[in-house]
Coordinates of C-alpha atoms (C1' of nucleotides) in Angstrom, one line a residue:
Chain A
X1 CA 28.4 18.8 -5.9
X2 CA 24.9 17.5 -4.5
X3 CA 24.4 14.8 -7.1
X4 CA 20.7 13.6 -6.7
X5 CA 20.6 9.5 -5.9
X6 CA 18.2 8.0 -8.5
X7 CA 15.7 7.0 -5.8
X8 CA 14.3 3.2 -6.2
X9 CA 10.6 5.1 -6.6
X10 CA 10.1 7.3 -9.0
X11 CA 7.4 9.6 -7.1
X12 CA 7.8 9.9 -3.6
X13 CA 11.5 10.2 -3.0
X14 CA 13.5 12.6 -1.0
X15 CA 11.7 15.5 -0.4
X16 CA 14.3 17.1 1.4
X17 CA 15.6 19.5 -1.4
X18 CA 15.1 20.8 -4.8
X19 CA 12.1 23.2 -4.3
X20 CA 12.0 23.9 -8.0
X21 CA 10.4 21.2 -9.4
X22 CA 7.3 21.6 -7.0
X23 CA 7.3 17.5 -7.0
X24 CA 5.5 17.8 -3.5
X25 CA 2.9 19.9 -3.5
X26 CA 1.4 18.9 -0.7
X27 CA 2.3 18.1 2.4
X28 CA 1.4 14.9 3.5
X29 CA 3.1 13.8 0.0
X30 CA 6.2 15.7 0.9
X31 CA 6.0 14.1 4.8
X32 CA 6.0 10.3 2.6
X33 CA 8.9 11.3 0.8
X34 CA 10.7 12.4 3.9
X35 CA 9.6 9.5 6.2
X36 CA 11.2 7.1 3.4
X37 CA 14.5 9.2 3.7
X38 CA 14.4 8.7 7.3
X39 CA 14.2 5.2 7.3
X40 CA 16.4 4.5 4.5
X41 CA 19.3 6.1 6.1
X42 CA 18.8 4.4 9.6
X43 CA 17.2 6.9 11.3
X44 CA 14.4 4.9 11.4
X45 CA 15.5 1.4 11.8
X46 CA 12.9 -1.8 12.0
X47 CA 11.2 -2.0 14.9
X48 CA 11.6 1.8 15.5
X49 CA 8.7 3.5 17.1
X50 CA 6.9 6.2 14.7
X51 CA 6.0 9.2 16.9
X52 CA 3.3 11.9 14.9
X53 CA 4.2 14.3 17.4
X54 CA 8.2 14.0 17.0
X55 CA 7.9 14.0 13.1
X56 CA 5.4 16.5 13.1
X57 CA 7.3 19.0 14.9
X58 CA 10.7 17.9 12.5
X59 CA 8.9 18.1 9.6
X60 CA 7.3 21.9 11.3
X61 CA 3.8 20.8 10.1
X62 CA 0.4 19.4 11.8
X63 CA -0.1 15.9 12.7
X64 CA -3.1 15.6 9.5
X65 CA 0.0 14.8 7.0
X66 CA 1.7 13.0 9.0
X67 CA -1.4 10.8 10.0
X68 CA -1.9 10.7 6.0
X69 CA 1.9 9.9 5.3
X70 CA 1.8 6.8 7.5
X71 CA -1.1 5.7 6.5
X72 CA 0.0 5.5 2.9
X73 CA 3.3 3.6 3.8
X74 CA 1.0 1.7 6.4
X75 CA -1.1 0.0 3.0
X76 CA 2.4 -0.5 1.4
X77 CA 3.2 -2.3 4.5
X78 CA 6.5 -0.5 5.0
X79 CA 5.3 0.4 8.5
X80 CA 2.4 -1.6 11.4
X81 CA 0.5 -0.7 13.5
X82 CA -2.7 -1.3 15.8
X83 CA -5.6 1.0 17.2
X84 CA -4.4 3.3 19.3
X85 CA -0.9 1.7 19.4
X86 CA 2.4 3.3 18.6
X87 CA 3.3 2.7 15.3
X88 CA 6.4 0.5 14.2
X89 CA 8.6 0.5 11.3
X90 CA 8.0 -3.5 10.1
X91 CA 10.4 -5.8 12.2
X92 CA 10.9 -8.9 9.8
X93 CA 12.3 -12.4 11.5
X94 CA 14.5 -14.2 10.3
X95 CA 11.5 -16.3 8.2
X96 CA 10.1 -13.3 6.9
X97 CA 13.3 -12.2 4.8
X98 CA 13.4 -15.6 3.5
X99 CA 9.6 -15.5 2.7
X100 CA 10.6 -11.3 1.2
X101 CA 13.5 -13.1 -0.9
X102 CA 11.2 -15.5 -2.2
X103 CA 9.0 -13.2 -3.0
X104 CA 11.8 -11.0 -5.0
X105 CA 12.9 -14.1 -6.5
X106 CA 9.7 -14.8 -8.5
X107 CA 8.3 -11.2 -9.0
X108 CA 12.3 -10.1 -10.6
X109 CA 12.3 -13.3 -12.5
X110 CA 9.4 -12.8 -14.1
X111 CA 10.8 -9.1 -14.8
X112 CA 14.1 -10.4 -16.0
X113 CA 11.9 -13.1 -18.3
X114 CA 10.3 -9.9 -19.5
X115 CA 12.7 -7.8 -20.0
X116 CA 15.1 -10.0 -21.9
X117 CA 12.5 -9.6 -24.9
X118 CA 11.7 -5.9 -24.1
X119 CA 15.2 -4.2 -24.1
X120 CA 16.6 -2.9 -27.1
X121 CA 20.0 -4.2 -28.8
X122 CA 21.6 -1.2 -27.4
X123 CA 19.9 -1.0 -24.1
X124 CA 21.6 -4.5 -23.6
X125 CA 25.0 -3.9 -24.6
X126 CA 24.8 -1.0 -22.4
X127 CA 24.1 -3.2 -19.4
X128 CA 26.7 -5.7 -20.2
X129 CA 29.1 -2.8 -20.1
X130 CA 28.3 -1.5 -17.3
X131 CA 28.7 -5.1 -15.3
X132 CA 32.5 -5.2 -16.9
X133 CA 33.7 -1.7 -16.0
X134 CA 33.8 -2.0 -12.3
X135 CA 34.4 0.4 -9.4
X136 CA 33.3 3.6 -10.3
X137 CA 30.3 2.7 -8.6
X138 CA 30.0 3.4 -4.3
X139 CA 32.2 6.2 -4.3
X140 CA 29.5 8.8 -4.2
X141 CA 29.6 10.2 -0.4
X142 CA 26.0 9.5 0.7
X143 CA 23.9 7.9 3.3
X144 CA 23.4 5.2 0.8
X145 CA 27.1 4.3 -0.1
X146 CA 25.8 0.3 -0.5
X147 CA 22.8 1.1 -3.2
X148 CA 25.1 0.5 -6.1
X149 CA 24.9 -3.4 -6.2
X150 CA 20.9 -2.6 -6.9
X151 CA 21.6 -0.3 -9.4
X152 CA 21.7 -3.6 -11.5
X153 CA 18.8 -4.9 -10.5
X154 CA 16.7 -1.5 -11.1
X155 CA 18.2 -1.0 -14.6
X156 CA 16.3 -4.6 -15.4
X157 CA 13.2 -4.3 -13.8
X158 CA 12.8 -0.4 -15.1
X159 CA 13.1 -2.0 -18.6
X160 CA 10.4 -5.3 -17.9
X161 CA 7.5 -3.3 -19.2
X162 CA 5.2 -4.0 -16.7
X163 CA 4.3 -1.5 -14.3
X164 CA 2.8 -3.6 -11.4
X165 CA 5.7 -5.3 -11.2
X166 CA 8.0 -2.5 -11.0
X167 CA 5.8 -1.0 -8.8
X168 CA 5.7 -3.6 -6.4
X169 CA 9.6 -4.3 -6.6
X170 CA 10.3 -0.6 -6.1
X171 CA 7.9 0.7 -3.8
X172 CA 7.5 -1.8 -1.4
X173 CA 10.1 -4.6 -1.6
X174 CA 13.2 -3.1 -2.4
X175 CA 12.5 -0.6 0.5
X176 CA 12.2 -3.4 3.1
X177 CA 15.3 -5.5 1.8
X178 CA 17.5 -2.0 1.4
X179 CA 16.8 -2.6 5.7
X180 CA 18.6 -6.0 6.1
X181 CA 21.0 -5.2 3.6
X182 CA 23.9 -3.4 5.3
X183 CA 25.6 -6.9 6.7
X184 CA 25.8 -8.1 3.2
X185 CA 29.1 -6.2 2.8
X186 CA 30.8 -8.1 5.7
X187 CA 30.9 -11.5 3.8
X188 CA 34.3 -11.5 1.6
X189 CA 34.3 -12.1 -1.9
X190 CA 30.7 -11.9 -2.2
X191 CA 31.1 -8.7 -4.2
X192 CA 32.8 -10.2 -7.0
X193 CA 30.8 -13.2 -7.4
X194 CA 27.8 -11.1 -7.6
X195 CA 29.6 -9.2 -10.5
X196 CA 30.0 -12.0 -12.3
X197 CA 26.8 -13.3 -11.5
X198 CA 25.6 -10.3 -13.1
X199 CA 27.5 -10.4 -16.1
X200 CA 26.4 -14.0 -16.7
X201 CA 23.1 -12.8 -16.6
X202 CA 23.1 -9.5 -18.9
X203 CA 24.8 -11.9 -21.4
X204 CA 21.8 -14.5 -21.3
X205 CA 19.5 -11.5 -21.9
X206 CA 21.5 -10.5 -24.4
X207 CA 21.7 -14.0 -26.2
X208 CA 17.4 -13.1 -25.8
X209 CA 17.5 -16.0 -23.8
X210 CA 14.6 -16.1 -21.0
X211 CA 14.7 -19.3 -20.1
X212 CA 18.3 -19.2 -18.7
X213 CA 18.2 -15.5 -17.9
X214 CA 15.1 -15.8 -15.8
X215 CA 16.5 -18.7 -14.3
X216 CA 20.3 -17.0 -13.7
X217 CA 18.3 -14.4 -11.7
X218 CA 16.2 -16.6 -9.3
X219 CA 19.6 -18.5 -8.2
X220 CA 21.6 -15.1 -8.0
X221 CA 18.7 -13.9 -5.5
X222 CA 18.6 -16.5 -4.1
X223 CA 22.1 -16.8 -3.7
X224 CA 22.1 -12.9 -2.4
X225 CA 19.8 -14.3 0.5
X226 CA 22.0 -16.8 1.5
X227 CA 24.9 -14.6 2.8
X228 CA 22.3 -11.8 4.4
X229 CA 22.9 -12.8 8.0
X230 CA 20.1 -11.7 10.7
X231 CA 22.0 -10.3 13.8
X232 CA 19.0 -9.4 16.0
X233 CA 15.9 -11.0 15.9
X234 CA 13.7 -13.6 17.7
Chain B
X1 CA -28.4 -17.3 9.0
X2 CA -26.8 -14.3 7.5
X3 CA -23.4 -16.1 6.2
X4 CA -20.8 -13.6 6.6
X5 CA -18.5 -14.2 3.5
X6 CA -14.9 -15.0 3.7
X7 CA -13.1 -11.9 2.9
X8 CA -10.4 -12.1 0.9
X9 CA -8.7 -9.8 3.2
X10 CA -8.5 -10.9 6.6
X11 CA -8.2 -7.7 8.6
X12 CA -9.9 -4.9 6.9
X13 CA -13.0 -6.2 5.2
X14 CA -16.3 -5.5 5.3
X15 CA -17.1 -3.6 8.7
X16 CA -20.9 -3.0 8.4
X17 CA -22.3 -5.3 10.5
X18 CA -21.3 -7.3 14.0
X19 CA -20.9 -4.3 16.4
X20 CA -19.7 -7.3 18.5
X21 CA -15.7 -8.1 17.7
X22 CA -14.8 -4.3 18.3
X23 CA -12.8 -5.9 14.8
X24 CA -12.9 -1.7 13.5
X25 CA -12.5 -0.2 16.8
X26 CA -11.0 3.2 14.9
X27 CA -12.9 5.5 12.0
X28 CA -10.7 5.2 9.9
X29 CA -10.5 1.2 9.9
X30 CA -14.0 1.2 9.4
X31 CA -13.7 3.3 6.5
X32 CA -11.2 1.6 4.6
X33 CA -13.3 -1.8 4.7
X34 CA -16.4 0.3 4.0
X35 CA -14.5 2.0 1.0
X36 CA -13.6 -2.0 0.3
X37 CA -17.2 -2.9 0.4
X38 CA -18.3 0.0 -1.8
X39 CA -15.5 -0.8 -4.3
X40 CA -16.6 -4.8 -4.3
X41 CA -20.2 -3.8 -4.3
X42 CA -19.6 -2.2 -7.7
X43 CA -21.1 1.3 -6.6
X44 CA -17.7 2.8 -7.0
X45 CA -16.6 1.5 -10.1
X46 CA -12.9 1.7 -12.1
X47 CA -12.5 5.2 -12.7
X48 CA -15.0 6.0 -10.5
X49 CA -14.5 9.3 -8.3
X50 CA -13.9 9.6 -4.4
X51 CA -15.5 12.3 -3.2
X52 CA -14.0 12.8 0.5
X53 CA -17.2 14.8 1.9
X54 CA -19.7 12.3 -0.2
X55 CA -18.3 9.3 2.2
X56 CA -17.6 11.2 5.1
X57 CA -21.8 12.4 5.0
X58 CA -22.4 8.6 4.1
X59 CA -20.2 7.1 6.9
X60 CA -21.2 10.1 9.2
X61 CA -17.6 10.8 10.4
X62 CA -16.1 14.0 9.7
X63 CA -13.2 13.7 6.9
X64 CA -10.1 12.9 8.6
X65 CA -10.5 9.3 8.5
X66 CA -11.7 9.3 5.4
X67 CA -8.4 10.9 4.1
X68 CA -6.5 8.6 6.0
X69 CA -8.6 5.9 4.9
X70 CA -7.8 7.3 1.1
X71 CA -4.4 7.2 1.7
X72 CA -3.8 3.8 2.9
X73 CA -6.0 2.4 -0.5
X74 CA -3.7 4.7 -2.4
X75 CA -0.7 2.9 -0.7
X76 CA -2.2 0.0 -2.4
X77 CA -2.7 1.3 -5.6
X78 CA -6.1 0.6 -5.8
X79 CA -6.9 4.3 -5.4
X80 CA -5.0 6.6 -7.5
X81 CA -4.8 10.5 -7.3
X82 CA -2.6 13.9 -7.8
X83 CA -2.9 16.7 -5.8
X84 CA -5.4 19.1 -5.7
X85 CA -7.0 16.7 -7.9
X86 CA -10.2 14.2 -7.3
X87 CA -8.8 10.4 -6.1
X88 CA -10.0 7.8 -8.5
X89 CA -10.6 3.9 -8.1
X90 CA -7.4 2.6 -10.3
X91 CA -9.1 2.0 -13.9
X92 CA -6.8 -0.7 -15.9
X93 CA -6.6 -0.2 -19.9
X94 CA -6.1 -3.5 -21.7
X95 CA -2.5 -3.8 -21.4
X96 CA -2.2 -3.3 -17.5
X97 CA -4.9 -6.0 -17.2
X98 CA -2.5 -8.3 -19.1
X99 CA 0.3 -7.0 -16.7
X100 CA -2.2 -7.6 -14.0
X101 CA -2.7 -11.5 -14.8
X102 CA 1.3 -12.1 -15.5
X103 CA 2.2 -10.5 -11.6
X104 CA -0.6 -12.9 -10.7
X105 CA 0.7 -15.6 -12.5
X106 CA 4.4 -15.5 -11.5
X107 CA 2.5 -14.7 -8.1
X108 CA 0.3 -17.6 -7.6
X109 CA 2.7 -19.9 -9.4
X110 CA 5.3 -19.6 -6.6
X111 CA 2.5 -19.9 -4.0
X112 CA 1.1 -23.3 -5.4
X113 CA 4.7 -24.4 -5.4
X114 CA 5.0 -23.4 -1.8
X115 CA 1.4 -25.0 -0.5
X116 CA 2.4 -28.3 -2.9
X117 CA 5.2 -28.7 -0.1
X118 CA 3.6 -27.1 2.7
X119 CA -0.1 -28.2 3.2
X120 CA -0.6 -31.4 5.0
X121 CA -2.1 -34.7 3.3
X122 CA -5.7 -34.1 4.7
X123 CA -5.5 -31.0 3.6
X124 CA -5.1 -31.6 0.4
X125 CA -7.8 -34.4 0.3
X126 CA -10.0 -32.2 1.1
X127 CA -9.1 -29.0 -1.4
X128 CA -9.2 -31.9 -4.1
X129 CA -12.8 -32.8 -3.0
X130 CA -14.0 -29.1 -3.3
X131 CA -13.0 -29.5 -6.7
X132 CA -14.8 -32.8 -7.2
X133 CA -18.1 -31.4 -5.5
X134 CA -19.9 -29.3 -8.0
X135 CA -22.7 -26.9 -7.9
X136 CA -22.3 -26.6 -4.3
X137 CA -21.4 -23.1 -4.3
X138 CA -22.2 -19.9 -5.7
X139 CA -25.7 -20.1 -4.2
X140 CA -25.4 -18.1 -1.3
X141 CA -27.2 -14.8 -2.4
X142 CA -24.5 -11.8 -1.9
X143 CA -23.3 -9.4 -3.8
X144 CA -20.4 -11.5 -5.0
X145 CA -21.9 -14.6 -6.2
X146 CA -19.0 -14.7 -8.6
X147 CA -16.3 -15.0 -6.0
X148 CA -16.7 -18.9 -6.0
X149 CA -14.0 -19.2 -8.5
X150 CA -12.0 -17.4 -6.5
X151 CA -12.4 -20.0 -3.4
X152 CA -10.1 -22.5 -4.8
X153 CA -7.4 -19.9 -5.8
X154 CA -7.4 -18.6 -1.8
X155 CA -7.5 -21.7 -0.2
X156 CA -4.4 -22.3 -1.9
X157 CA -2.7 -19.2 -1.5
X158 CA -3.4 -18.8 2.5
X159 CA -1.4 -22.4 2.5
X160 CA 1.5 -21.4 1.0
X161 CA 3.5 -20.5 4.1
X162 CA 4.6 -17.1 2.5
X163 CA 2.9 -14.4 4.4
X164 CA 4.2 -11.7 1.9
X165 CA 3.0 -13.1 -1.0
X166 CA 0.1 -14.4 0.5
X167 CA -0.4 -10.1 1.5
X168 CA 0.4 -9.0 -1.9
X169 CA -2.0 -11.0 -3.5
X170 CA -5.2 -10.8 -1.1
X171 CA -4.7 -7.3 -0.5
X172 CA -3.7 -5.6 -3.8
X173 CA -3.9 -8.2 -6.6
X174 CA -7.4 -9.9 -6.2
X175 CA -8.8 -6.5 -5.2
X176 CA -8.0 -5.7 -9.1
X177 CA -8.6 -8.8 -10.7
X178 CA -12.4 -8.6 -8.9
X179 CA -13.1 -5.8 -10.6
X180 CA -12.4 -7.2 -14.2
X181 CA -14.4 -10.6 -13.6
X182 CA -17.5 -10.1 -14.0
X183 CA -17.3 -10.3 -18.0
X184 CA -16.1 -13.9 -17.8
X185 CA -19.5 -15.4 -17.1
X186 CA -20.1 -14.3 -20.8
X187 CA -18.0 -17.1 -22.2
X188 CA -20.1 -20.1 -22.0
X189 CA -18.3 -23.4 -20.9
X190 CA -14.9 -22.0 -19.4
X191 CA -16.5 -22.8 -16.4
X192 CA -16.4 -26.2 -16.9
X193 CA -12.8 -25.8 -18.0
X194 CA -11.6 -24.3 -15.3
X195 CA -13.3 -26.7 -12.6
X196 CA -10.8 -29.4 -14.6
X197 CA -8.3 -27.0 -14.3
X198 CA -8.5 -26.6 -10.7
X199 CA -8.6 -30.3 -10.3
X200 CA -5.7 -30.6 -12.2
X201 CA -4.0 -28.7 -10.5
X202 CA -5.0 -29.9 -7.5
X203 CA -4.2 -33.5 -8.4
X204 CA -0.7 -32.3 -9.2
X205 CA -0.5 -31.3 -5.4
X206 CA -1.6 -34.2 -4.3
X207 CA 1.1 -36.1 -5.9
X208 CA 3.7 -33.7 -4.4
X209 CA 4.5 -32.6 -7.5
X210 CA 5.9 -29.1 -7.2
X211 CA 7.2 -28.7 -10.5
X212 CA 3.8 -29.9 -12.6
X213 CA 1.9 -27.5 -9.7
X214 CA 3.2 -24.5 -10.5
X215 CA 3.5 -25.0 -14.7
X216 CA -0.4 -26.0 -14.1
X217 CA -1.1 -23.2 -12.2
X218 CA 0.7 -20.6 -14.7
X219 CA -1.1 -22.1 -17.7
X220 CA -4.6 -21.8 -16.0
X221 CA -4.3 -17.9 -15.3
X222 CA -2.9 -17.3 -18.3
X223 CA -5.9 -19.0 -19.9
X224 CA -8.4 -17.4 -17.3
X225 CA -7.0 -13.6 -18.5
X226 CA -7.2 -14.4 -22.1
X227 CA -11.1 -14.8 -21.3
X228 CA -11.6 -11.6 -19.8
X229 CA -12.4 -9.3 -22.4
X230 CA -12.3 -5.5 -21.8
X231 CA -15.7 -3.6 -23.0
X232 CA -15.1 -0.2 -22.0
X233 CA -11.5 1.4 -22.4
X234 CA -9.1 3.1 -24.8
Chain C
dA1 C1' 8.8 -5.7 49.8
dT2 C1' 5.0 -6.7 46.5
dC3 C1' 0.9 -6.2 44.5
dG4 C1' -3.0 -3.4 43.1
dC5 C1' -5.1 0.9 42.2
dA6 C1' -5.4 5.8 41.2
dT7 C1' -3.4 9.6 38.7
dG8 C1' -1.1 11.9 35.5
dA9 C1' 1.5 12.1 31.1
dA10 C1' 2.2 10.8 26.5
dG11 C1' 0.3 9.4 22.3
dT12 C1' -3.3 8.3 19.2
dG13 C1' -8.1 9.3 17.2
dT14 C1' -11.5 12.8 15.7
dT15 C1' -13.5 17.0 14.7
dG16 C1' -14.9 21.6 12.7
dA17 C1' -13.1 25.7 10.9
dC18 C1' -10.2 27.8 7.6
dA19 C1' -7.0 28.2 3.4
dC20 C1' -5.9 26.9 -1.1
dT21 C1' -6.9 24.9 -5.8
dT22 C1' -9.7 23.5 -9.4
dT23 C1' -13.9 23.5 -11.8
dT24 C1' -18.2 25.4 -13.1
dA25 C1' -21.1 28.8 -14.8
dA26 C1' -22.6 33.3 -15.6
dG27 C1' -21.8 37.6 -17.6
dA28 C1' -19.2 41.0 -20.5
dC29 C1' -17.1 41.9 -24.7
dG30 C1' -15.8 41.1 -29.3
Chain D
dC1 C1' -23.0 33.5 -31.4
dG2 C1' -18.6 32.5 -29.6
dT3 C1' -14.9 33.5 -26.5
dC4 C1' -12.6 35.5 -22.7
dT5 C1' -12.9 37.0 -18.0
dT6 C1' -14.3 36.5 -13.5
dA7 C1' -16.7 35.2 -9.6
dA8 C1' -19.0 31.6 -7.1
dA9 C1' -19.1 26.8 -5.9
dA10 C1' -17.2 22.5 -5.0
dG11 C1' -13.5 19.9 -3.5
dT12 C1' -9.0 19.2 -1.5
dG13 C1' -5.2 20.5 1.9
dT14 C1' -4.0 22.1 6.6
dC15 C1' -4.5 23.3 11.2
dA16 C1' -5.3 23.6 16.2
dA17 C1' -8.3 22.1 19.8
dC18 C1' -10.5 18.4 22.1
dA19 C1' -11.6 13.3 23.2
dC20 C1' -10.1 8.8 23.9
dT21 C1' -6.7 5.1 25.0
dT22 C1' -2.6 3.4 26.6
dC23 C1' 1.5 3.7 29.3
dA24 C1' 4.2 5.1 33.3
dT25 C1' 4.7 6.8 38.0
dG26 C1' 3.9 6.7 42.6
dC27 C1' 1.0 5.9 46.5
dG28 C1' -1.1 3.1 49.9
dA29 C1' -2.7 -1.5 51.6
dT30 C1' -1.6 -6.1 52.6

DNA sequence: ATCGCATGAAGTGTTGACACTTTTAAGACG
DNA sequence: CGTCTTAAAAGTGTCAACACTTCATGCGAT
């Protein structure tokens, strides 16, 4: 059936197929799109080494992509690295996905402040339904079975009307919590408080509320931190 | 006595001078903060076209870095380009200014919340006494004369405790904002204004006040953008 | 046996040449 | 004259070879 996953960024998702569209022209923005595909489905896991040589040969191109590739996800600080030293897919402590959270929970307040007076009447109603009518989400077989419980999130800041703030939710902190996200599941019951945390929220926005629907969604992230447990980290 | 001026960023600013550190020991690092420098400088303006064998002749390295150096500023989104076609130096309209200021405002309103909590006593003396002292800078003779303002907004922000935020904002958001400043001058006594502002603000700190901090904070960038006027855009 | 040093291997950094795309400008044609 | 075609120029994209740095292995000396 190969149904396409809405990728978090618009530009420089899965390369992988669809040759049609010529989204990639090049390859070093084709080698991004790839590399991002690698480490969302755990191929490349934090902390994992990034080898030019390795992906070059996988990817059956040069190293100049490559080189061009990391780079790019170097400056949005998806991946270190120093002179000369192998590069590393960025390791966060257990601080540093409290500090990311924190982060989240200002930038998608801000974008749930916004977007609670940019949605339409119909646009709203639309996300309220979609927090009642549960399950049909997660059953698509793919690598990224777990992305559904964002799919809220995305709907809201897609609709916030301001760019930089998508842009810097999508492209570079959504990527890095997508990593620690995978325990989340093991917490019972979580689920369904999230739902409803959800719900509350859409119906704040739709009540054009900011105040309370700004405020619903810092406590709901912060909240989601709360039960992401670190297993292995110094 | 050749001051070398605080960068905003810490690790990849200017790299013209001090042979010394080895601080650029690759190309490529040495281009980005030279491409930094030029952007600052104002010789590569908003909008302004990046011609890859231009710098290379310039920086007298062949283009590889260069590219690579591209790529990581694109990561940051303050270059943008498509393929085939010539990179620019972002150019904001009027609107993404005004998205600009509001990231920077939910932004820098969490990190004063932070520092209020974080920076020590002494500390805080002291950044109220910058704010007392007046006149004192602004003098040295650089090509940013106008970053003073800035001073007050960084000593902050590096206190905050949040690495990531802290990141976001030196490396992507005050790169922007720089390049939209110089009009402010223009409007005679807002730097009064702000000065009070700041001390406000600072004074708020002091007291421990998170809550008063952070309201301050948001109210004085939200004032600061509506000064900015935009002469050249559609 | 352990420590230090040489030596190779693996990986990153840099380069100049070549291929492709877009843009510019000149010339032919209406 | 203006417009279309076309060829050169300018700029970007890619590659393969080479230089440099770091890491790993093993040898010999103490």
């Amino acid at each position: 059936m190969n149904i396409s996953i809405a990728p978090t960024t618009v530009q420089d998702s899965s390369s992988s197929r669809r040759g049609d569209v010529a989204a990639d022209s090049t390859l070093a923005q084709a080698a991004i799109g790839r590399i991002i595909d690698l480490i969302r489905s755990g191929e490349l896991a934090p902390g994992g080494i990034v080898n030019e040589v390795d992906l070059a040969k996988r990817f059956d191109m040069s190293r100049g992509p490559i080189r061009e590739a990391v780079r790019n996800l170097e400056g949005r600080k998806l991946i270190m690295r120093e002179a000369y030293q192998k590069a590393r897919i960025v390791e966060l402590g257990v601080e540093q996905v409290q500090e990311l959270f924190q982060l989240r929970e200002c930038l998608e307040g801000m974008a749930c402040r916004l977007a609670t007076t940019q949605m339409t009447d119909s646009e709203l109603a639309e996300l309220v339904e979609s927090c009642e009518k549960r399950g049909d989400q997660g059953r698509l077989a793919t690598t990224f079975t777990n992305d559904f419980n964002f799919s809220f999130h995305i709907q809201i800041v897609k609709k916030c009307g301001n760019k930089k703030i998508e842009d810097i939710l999508t492209s570079e902190v959504y990527e890095l919590v997508r990593l620690y996200r995978w325990t989340k599941k093991a917490t019972p019951g979580r689920s369904g408080r999230a739902r409803t945390e959800h719900w509350q929220i859409a119906k704040a926005m739709q009540s054009r509320d900011e105040e309370l629907a700004e405020s619903l969604m810092r406590s709901h992230i912060q909240r989601s931190m709360q039960i992401v447990d670190l297993p292995n980290l110094g």
